[in-house]
XYZ file of C-alpha atoms in Angstrom:
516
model
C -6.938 78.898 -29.678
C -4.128 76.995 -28.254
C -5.258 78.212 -24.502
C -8.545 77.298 -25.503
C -8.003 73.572 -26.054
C -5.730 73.366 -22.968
C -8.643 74.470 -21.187
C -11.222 72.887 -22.216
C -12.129 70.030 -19.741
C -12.485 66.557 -22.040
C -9.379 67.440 -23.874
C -7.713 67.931 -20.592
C -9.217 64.584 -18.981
C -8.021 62.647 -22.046
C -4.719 63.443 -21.954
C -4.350 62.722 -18.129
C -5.722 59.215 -18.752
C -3.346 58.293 -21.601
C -0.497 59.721 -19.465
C -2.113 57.125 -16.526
C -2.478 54.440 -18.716
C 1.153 54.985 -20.118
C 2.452 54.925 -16.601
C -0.169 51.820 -15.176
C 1.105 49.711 -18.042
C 5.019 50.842 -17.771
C 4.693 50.291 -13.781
C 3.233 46.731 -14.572
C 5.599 45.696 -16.979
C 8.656 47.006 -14.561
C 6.818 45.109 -11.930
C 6.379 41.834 -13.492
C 9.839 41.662 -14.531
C 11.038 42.478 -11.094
C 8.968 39.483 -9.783
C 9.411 37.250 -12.204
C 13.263 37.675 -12.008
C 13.132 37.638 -8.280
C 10.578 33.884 -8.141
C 13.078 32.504 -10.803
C 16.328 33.342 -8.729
C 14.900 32.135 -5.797
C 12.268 29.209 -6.713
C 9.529 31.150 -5.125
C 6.954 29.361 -7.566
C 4.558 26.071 -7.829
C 4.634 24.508 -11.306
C 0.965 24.605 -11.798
C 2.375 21.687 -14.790
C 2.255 17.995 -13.255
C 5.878 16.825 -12.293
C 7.147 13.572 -11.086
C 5.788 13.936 -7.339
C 7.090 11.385 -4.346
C 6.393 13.686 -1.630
C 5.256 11.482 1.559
C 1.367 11.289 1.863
C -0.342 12.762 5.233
C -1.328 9.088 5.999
C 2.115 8.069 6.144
C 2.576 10.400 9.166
C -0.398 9.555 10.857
C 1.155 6.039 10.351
C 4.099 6.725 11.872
C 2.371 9.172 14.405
C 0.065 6.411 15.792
C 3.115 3.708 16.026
C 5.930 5.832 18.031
C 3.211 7.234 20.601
C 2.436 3.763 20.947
C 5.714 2.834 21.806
C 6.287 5.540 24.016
C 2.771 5.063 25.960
C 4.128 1.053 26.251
C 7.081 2.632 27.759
C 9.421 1.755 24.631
C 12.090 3.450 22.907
C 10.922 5.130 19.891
C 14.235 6.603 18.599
C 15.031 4.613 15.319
C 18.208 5.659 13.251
C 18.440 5.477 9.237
C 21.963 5.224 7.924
C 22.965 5.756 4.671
C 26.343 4.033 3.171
C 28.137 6.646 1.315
C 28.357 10.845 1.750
C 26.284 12.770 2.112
C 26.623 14.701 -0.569
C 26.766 11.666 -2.559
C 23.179 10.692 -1.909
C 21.580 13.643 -2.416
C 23.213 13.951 -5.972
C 19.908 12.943 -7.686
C 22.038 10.025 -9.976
C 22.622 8.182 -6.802
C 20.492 5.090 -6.118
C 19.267 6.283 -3.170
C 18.561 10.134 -4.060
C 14.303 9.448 -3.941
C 14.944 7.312 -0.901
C 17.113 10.569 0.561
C 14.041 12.941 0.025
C 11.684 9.995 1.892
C 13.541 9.950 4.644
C 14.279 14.056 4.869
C 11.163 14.260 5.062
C 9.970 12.009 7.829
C 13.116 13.281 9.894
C 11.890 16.609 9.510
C 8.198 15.803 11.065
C 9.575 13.699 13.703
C 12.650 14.479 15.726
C 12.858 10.896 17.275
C 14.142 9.795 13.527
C 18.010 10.636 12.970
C 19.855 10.603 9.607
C 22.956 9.624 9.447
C 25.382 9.281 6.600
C 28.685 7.143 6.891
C 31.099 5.957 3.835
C 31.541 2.634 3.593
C 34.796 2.590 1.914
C 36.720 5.397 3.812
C 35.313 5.260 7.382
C 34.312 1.403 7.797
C 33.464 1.600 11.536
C 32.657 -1.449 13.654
C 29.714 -0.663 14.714
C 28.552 -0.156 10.579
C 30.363 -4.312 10.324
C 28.068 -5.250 13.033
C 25.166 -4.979 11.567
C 26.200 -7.053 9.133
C 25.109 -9.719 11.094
C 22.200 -11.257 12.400
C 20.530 -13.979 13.305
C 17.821 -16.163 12.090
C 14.944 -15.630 14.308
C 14.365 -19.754 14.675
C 17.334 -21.551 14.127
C 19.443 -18.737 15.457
C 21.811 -19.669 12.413
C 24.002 -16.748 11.728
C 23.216 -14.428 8.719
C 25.735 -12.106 6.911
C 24.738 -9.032 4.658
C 26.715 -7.269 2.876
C 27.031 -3.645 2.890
C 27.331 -1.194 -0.275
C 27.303 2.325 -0.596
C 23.543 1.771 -2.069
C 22.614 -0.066 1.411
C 20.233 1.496 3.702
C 20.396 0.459 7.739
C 17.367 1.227 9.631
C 18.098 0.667 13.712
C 16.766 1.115 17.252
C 17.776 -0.530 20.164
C 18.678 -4.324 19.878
C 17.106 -4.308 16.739
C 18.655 -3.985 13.066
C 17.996 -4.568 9.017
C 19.735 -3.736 6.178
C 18.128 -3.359 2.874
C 19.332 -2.378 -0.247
C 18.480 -0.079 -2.388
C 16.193 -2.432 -5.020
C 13.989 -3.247 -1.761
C 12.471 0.678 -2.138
C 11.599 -0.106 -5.359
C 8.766 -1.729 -7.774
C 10.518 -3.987 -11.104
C 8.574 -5.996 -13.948
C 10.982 -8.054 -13.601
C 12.749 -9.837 -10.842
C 15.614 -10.895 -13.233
C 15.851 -7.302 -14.823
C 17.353 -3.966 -12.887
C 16.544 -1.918 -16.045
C 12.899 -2.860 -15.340
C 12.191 -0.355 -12.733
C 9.400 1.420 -13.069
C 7.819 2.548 -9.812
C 8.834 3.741 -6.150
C 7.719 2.030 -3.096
C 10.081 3.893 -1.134
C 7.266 5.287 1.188
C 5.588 1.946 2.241
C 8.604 0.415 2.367
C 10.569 2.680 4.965
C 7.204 3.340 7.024
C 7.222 -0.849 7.351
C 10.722 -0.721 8.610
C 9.941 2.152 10.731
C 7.056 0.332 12.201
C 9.255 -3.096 12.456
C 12.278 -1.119 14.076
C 9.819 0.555 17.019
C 7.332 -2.961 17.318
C 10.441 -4.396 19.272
C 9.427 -8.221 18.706
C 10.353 -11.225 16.098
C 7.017 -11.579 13.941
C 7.269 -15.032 11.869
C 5.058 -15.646 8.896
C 5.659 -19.590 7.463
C 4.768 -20.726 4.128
C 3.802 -24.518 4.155
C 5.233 -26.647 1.568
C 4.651 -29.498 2.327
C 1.820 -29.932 0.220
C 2.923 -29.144 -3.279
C 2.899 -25.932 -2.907
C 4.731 -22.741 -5.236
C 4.895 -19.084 -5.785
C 4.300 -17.934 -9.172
C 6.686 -15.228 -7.997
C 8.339 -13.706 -4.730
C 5.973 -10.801 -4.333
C 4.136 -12.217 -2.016
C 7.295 -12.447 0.331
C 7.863 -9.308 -0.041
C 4.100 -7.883 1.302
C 5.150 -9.902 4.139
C 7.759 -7.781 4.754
C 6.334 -4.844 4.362
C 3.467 -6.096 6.973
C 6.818 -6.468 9.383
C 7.220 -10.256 9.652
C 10.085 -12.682 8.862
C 9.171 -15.314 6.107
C 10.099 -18.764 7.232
C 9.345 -21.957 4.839
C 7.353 -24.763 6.891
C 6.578 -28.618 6.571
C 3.823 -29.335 8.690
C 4.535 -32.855 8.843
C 8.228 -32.650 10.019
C 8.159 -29.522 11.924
C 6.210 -27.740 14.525
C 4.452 -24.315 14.356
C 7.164 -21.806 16.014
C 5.509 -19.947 18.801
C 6.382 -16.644 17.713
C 4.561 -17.562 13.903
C 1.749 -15.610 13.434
C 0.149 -16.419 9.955
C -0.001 -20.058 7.790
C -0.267 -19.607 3.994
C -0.770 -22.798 1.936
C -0.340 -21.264 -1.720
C -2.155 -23.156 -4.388
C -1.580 -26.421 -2.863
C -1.552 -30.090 -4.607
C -1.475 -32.649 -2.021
C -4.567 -32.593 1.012
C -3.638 -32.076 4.479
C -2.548 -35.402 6.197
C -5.653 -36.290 8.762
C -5.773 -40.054 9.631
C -4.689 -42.196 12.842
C -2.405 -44.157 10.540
C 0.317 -40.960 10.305
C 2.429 -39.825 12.818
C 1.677 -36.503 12.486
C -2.489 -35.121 12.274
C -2.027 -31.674 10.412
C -5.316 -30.175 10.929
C -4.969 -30.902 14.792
C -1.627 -28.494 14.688
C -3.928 -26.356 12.762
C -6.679 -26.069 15.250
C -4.039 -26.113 18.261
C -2.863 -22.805 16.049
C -5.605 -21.287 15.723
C -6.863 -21.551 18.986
C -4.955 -18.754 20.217
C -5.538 -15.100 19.655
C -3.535 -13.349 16.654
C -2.867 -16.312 14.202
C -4.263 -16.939 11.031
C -4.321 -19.194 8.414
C -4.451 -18.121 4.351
C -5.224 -20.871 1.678
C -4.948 -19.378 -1.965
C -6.609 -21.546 -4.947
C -7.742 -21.474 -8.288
C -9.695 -22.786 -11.202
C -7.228 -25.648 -11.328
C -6.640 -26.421 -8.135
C -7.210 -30.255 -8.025
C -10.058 -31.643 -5.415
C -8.667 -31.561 -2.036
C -11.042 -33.620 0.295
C -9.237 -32.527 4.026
C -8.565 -29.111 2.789
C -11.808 -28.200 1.725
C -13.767 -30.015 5.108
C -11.539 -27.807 7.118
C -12.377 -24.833 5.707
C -15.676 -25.899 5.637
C -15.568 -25.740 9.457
C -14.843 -22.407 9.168
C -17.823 -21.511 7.116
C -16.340 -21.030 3.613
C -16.322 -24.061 0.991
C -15.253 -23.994 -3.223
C -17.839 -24.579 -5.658
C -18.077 -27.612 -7.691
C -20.116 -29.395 -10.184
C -21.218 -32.458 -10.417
C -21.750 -34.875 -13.475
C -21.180 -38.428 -14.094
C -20.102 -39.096 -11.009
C -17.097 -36.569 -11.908
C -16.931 -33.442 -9.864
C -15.577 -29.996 -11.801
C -14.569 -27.302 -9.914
C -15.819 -23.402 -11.123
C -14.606 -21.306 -12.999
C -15.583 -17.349 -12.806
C -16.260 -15.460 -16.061
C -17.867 -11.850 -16.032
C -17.269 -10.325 -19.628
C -19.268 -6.948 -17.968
C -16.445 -6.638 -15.271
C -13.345 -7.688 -16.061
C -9.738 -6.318 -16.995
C -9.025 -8.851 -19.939
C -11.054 -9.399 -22.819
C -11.919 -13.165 -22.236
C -13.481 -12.183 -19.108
C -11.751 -14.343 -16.846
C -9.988 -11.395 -14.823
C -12.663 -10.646 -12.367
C -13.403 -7.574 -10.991
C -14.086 -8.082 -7.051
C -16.858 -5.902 -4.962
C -16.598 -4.839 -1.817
C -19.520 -6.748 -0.037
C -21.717 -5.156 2.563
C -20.298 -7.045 5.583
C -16.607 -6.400 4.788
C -18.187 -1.955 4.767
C -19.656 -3.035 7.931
C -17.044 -3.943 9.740
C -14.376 -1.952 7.883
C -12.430 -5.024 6.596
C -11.587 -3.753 3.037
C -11.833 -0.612 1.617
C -9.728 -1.394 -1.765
C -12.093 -0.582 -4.713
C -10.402 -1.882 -8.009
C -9.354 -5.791 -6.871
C -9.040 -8.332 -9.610
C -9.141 -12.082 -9.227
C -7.524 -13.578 -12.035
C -8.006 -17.632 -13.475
C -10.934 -17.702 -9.801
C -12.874 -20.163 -8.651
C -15.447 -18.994 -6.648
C -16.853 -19.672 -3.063
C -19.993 -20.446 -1.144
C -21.195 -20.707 2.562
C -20.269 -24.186 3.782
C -23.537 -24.961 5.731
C -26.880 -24.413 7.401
C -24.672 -24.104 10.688
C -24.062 -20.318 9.679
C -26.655 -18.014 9.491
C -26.659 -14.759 7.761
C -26.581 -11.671 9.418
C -28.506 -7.464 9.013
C -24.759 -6.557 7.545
C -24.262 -9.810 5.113
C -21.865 -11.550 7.351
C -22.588 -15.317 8.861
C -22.562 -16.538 12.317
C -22.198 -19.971 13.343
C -24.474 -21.508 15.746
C -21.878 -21.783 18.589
C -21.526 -17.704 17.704
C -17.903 -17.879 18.531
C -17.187 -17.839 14.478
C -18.602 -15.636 11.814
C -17.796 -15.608 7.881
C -17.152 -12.383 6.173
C -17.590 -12.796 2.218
C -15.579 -9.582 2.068
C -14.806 -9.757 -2.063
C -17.566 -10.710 -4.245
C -18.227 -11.367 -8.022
C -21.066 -8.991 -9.670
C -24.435 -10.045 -10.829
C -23.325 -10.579 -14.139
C -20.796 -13.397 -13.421
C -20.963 -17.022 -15.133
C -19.776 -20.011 -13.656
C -18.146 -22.756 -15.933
C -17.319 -26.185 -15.361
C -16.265 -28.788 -17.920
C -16.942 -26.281 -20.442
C -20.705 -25.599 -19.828
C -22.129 -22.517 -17.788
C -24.191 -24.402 -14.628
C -24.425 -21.404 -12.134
C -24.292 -17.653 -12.195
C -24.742 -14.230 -10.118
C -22.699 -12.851 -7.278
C -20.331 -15.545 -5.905
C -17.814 -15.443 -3.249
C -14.463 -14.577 -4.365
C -12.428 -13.808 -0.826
C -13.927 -15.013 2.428
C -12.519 -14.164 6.085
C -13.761 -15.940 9.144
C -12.641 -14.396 12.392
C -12.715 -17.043 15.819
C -13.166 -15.172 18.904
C -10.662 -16.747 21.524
C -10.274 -15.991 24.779
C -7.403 -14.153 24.235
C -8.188 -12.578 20.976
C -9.440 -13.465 17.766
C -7.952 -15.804 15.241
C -8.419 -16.025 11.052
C -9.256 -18.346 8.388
C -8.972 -16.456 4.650
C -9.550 -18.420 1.734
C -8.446 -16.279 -1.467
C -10.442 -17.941 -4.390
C -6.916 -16.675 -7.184
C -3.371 -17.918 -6.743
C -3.083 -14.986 -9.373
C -4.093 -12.344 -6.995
C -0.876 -12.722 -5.360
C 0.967 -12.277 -8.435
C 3.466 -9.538 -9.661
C 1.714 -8.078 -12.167
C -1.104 -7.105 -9.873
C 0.671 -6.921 -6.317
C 2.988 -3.692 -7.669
C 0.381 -2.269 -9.650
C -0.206 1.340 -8.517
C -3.837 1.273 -10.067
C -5.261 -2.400 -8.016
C -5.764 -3.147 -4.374
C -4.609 -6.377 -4.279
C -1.452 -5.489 -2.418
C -3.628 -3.610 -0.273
C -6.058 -6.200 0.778
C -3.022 -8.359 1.809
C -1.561 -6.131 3.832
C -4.471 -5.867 5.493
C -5.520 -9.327 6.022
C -1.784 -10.319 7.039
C -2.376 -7.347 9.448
C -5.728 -8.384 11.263
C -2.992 -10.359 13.435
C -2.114 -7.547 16.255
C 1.473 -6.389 14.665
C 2.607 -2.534 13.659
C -0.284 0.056 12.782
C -1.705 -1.156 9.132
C 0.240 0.094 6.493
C -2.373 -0.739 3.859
C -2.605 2.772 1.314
C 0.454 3.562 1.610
C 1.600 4.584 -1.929
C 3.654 2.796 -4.211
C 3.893 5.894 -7.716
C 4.767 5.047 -10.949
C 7.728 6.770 -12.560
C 5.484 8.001 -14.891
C 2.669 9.342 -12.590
C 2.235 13.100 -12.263
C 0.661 15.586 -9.624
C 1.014 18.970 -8.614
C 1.792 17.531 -4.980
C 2.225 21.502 -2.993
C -0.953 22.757 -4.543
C -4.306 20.752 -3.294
C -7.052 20.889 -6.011
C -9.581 23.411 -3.847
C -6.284 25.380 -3.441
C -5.458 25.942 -7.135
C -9.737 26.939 -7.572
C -9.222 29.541 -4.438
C -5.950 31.166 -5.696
C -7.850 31.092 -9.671
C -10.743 32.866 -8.227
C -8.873 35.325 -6.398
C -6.476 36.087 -9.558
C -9.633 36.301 -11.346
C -11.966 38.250 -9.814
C -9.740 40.613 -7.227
C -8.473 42.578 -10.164
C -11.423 42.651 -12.071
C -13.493 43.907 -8.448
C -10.894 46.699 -8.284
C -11.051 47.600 -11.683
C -14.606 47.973 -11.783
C -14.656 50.091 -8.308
C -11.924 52.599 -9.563
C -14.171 53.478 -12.757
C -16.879 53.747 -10.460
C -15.301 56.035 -8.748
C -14.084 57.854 -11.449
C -17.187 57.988 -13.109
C -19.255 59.151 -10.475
C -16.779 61.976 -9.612
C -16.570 63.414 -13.473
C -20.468 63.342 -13.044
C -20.870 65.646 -9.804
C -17.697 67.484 -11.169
């Protein structure tokens, strides 16, 4: 009997497919513990789980990429040198200040070999050439400048040129008065902008007039300045000329008009034009809702196609004020939402999406002397000018004044008008929110306002636009090794592959105990 259930064929077949099935799942379970031990030990893995990701973004090194073969096609240097001011193995300890800044800069030295880390302490090897660059000079006055150096400072050089920055400059703060208020890293746009300063080889000067009442909210603009690669210089029109090496005029929210009469010394919108009549300036004038009436002002920009919208009533003119409750980030509707208008797609002047324009006035064309274009820009009849309304208000936008809605529909909420010169082009901007230069919305990883500055200030002919770069919330996570059509290949394959083989091997199987 026994014999006879040996030999019988199913019985026999059963047993050798529990004995496989014994061994498959023993094998697998050896097998996966093997691995598993082996990716742990040596951190062969990708966290498929988000993590705090500051890995430098492909456009960075296109960035970079475009700006040092530049240089080298110009027959320039493009070796730059980072130095950090402590050990080495201090910095990369991850609760040193400059540990993210570290990885940035590993990074970039590992993609191009004509960056070179260095690492020097401070406090045990002071060397003179380190106490040099302590120095510098002003780039107008030539009045001499200390810095000091700490082991958090950061010293980007090539050639004659050198800056020191510390280590709050790589980083994004709600508050200017508060260290504890970090909460973002800029370290990526803000070393590519030294890169590009270090390798640009020439003294770019941006002055901010104030001569005319005007005041920052905050310092942030100063700082996207900086990052565009120029020097910030304060101005007074009246007292002082435009330096030749300035290359952009912003009048911030100003409360006094420009001084135009043959009873002054000094004609300010004749040192404008003179300005502007050379390639690579440009001029900026921010307003807003409160902005008082400024009769010189607003006939010069007029000239340049672009004028703000008032009301008139009882002989008492009120300037507009932009509502949209359908697009706007604050409930009272007064934080407009901008739109990309068709001429600034044409001729690839913005790209920024989500741009707000807080407390606006809005904009219109000036005159009949500029016609509109196909792509929604205007010419001016001598065609050496044309206005781009690049920023626009939607369709459902209200205009106020003196508490009454008088006007409505798209409106014109940032305006650029471009000069063709003979030796380049020059730039009139009028941005219709002091706010949109503002803190809270120039280091907000989620709005383009920083962008579209950065952009504008870079229409000028400096270093390779640095607009995009990223500037990441502590809190903002990404799988940054794994791209998205990556993680659906490598889920498909997981997926189906052993499924596929699965299925085949009991084909196989099946087919054979048929024909057997």
């Amino acid at each position: 009997m026994k014999k006879h259930v040996i030999r019988n064929k199913k019985v026999r077949y059963a047993g050798i497919t529990v004995m496989l099935t014994v061994a498959v799942l023993t094998v697998t379970v050896l097998l996966n513990a093997v691995v598993s031990s082996l990716v742990t030990r040596y951190n062969l893995y990708t966290s498929l789980l988000g993590e705090e990701s500051f890995a430098v973004s492909e456009e960075c090194f296109e960035l970079l990429d475009g700006a040092f073969s530049k240089a080298r096609k110009e027959g320039r240097s493009d070796d730059v040198r980072i130095i950090f001011c402590d050990k080495e193995s201090e910095v990369k300890d991850y609760s040193h200040k400059n540990f993210y800044i570290y990885n940035t800069v590993r990074e970039l030295a590992e993609r191009f070999d004509n960056i070179k880390v260095e690492y020097v302490d401070i406090y045990t090897n002071p060397t003179e050439e380190l106490k040099s660059y302590t120095v510098s000079k002003h780039p107008l006055t030539g009045e001499v400048m200390e810095s000091a150096l700490l082991p958090q400072s950061v010293i980007v050089t090539a050639g004659d040129y050198h800056n020191v920055y510390s280590w709050t400059d790589f980083y994004a703060f709600s508050s200017s008065d508060n260290l504890d208020s970090l909460w973002g890293y800029a370290g990526e746009r803000k070393i590519a902008s030294a890169l590009l300063r270090a390798v640009e080889g020439k003294t770019r000067i941006a002055g901010l007039l104030m001569n005319h009442g005007e005041t920052l909210a905050d310092y942030e603009i100063m700082s996207i300045l900086s990052d565009a690669g120029y020097t910030v210089v304060t101005l007074d029109l009246y007292n002082e000329e435009i330096p030749k090496e300035c290359e952009v005029l912003i009048s911030f929210n100003p409360k006094s008009d420009l001084i135009s009469d043959d009873l002054s010394e000094r004609n300010e919108i004749q040192m404008l034009d003179s300005f502007l009549s050379k390639g690579g300036k440009s001029f900026y004038v921010f307003l807003e809702k409160q902005t008082r009436a400024l009769p010189n002002f607003e006939k010069y920009l007029g000239e340049w196609g672009v004028t703000p919208d008032y009301w008139t009533s009882g002989g008492v003119s009120y300037r507009y004020s932009v509502q949209d409750d359908t697009a706007s980030l604050t409930s009272d509707g007064c934080t407009v939402y901008g739109s990309v208008s068709d001429s600034a797609r044409a001729e690839h002047l913005s790209e920024a999406e989500f741009v707000v324009f807080p407390n606006a006035t809005s904009l219109s064309v000036s005159s009949k002397n500029y016609q509109p274009d196909e792509e929604g820009s205007y010419t001016w009849r001598a065609k050496s000018r044309t206005l781009y309304p690049l920023y626009e208000s939607g369709e459902s936008a209200l205009c106020w004044a003196n508490g009454t809605v008088v006007d409505g529909g798209s409106r014109i909420m940032l305006s650029l008008t471009e000069q063709k010169n003979g030796s380049g082009s020059s730039y009139v901007g009028v941005i219709s929110s002091a706010s949109f230069a503002s803190r809270e919305y120039l280091q907000s990883a989620v709005y383009g306002n920083s962008d579209v500055l950065l952009h504008l200030f870079d229409l000028t002919g400096g270093p390779e636009n640095n607009e995009g770069l990223r500037l990441i919330p502590f809190d903002y996570r990404e799988i940054s090794t794994v791209t998205t059509s990556q993680i659906l290949f490598w889920t498909v394959v997981l997926a189906a592959v052993p499924a596929l083989t699965v299925t085949t091997v009991a084909l196989v199987v099946l087919i054979r105990r048929r024909r057997a």
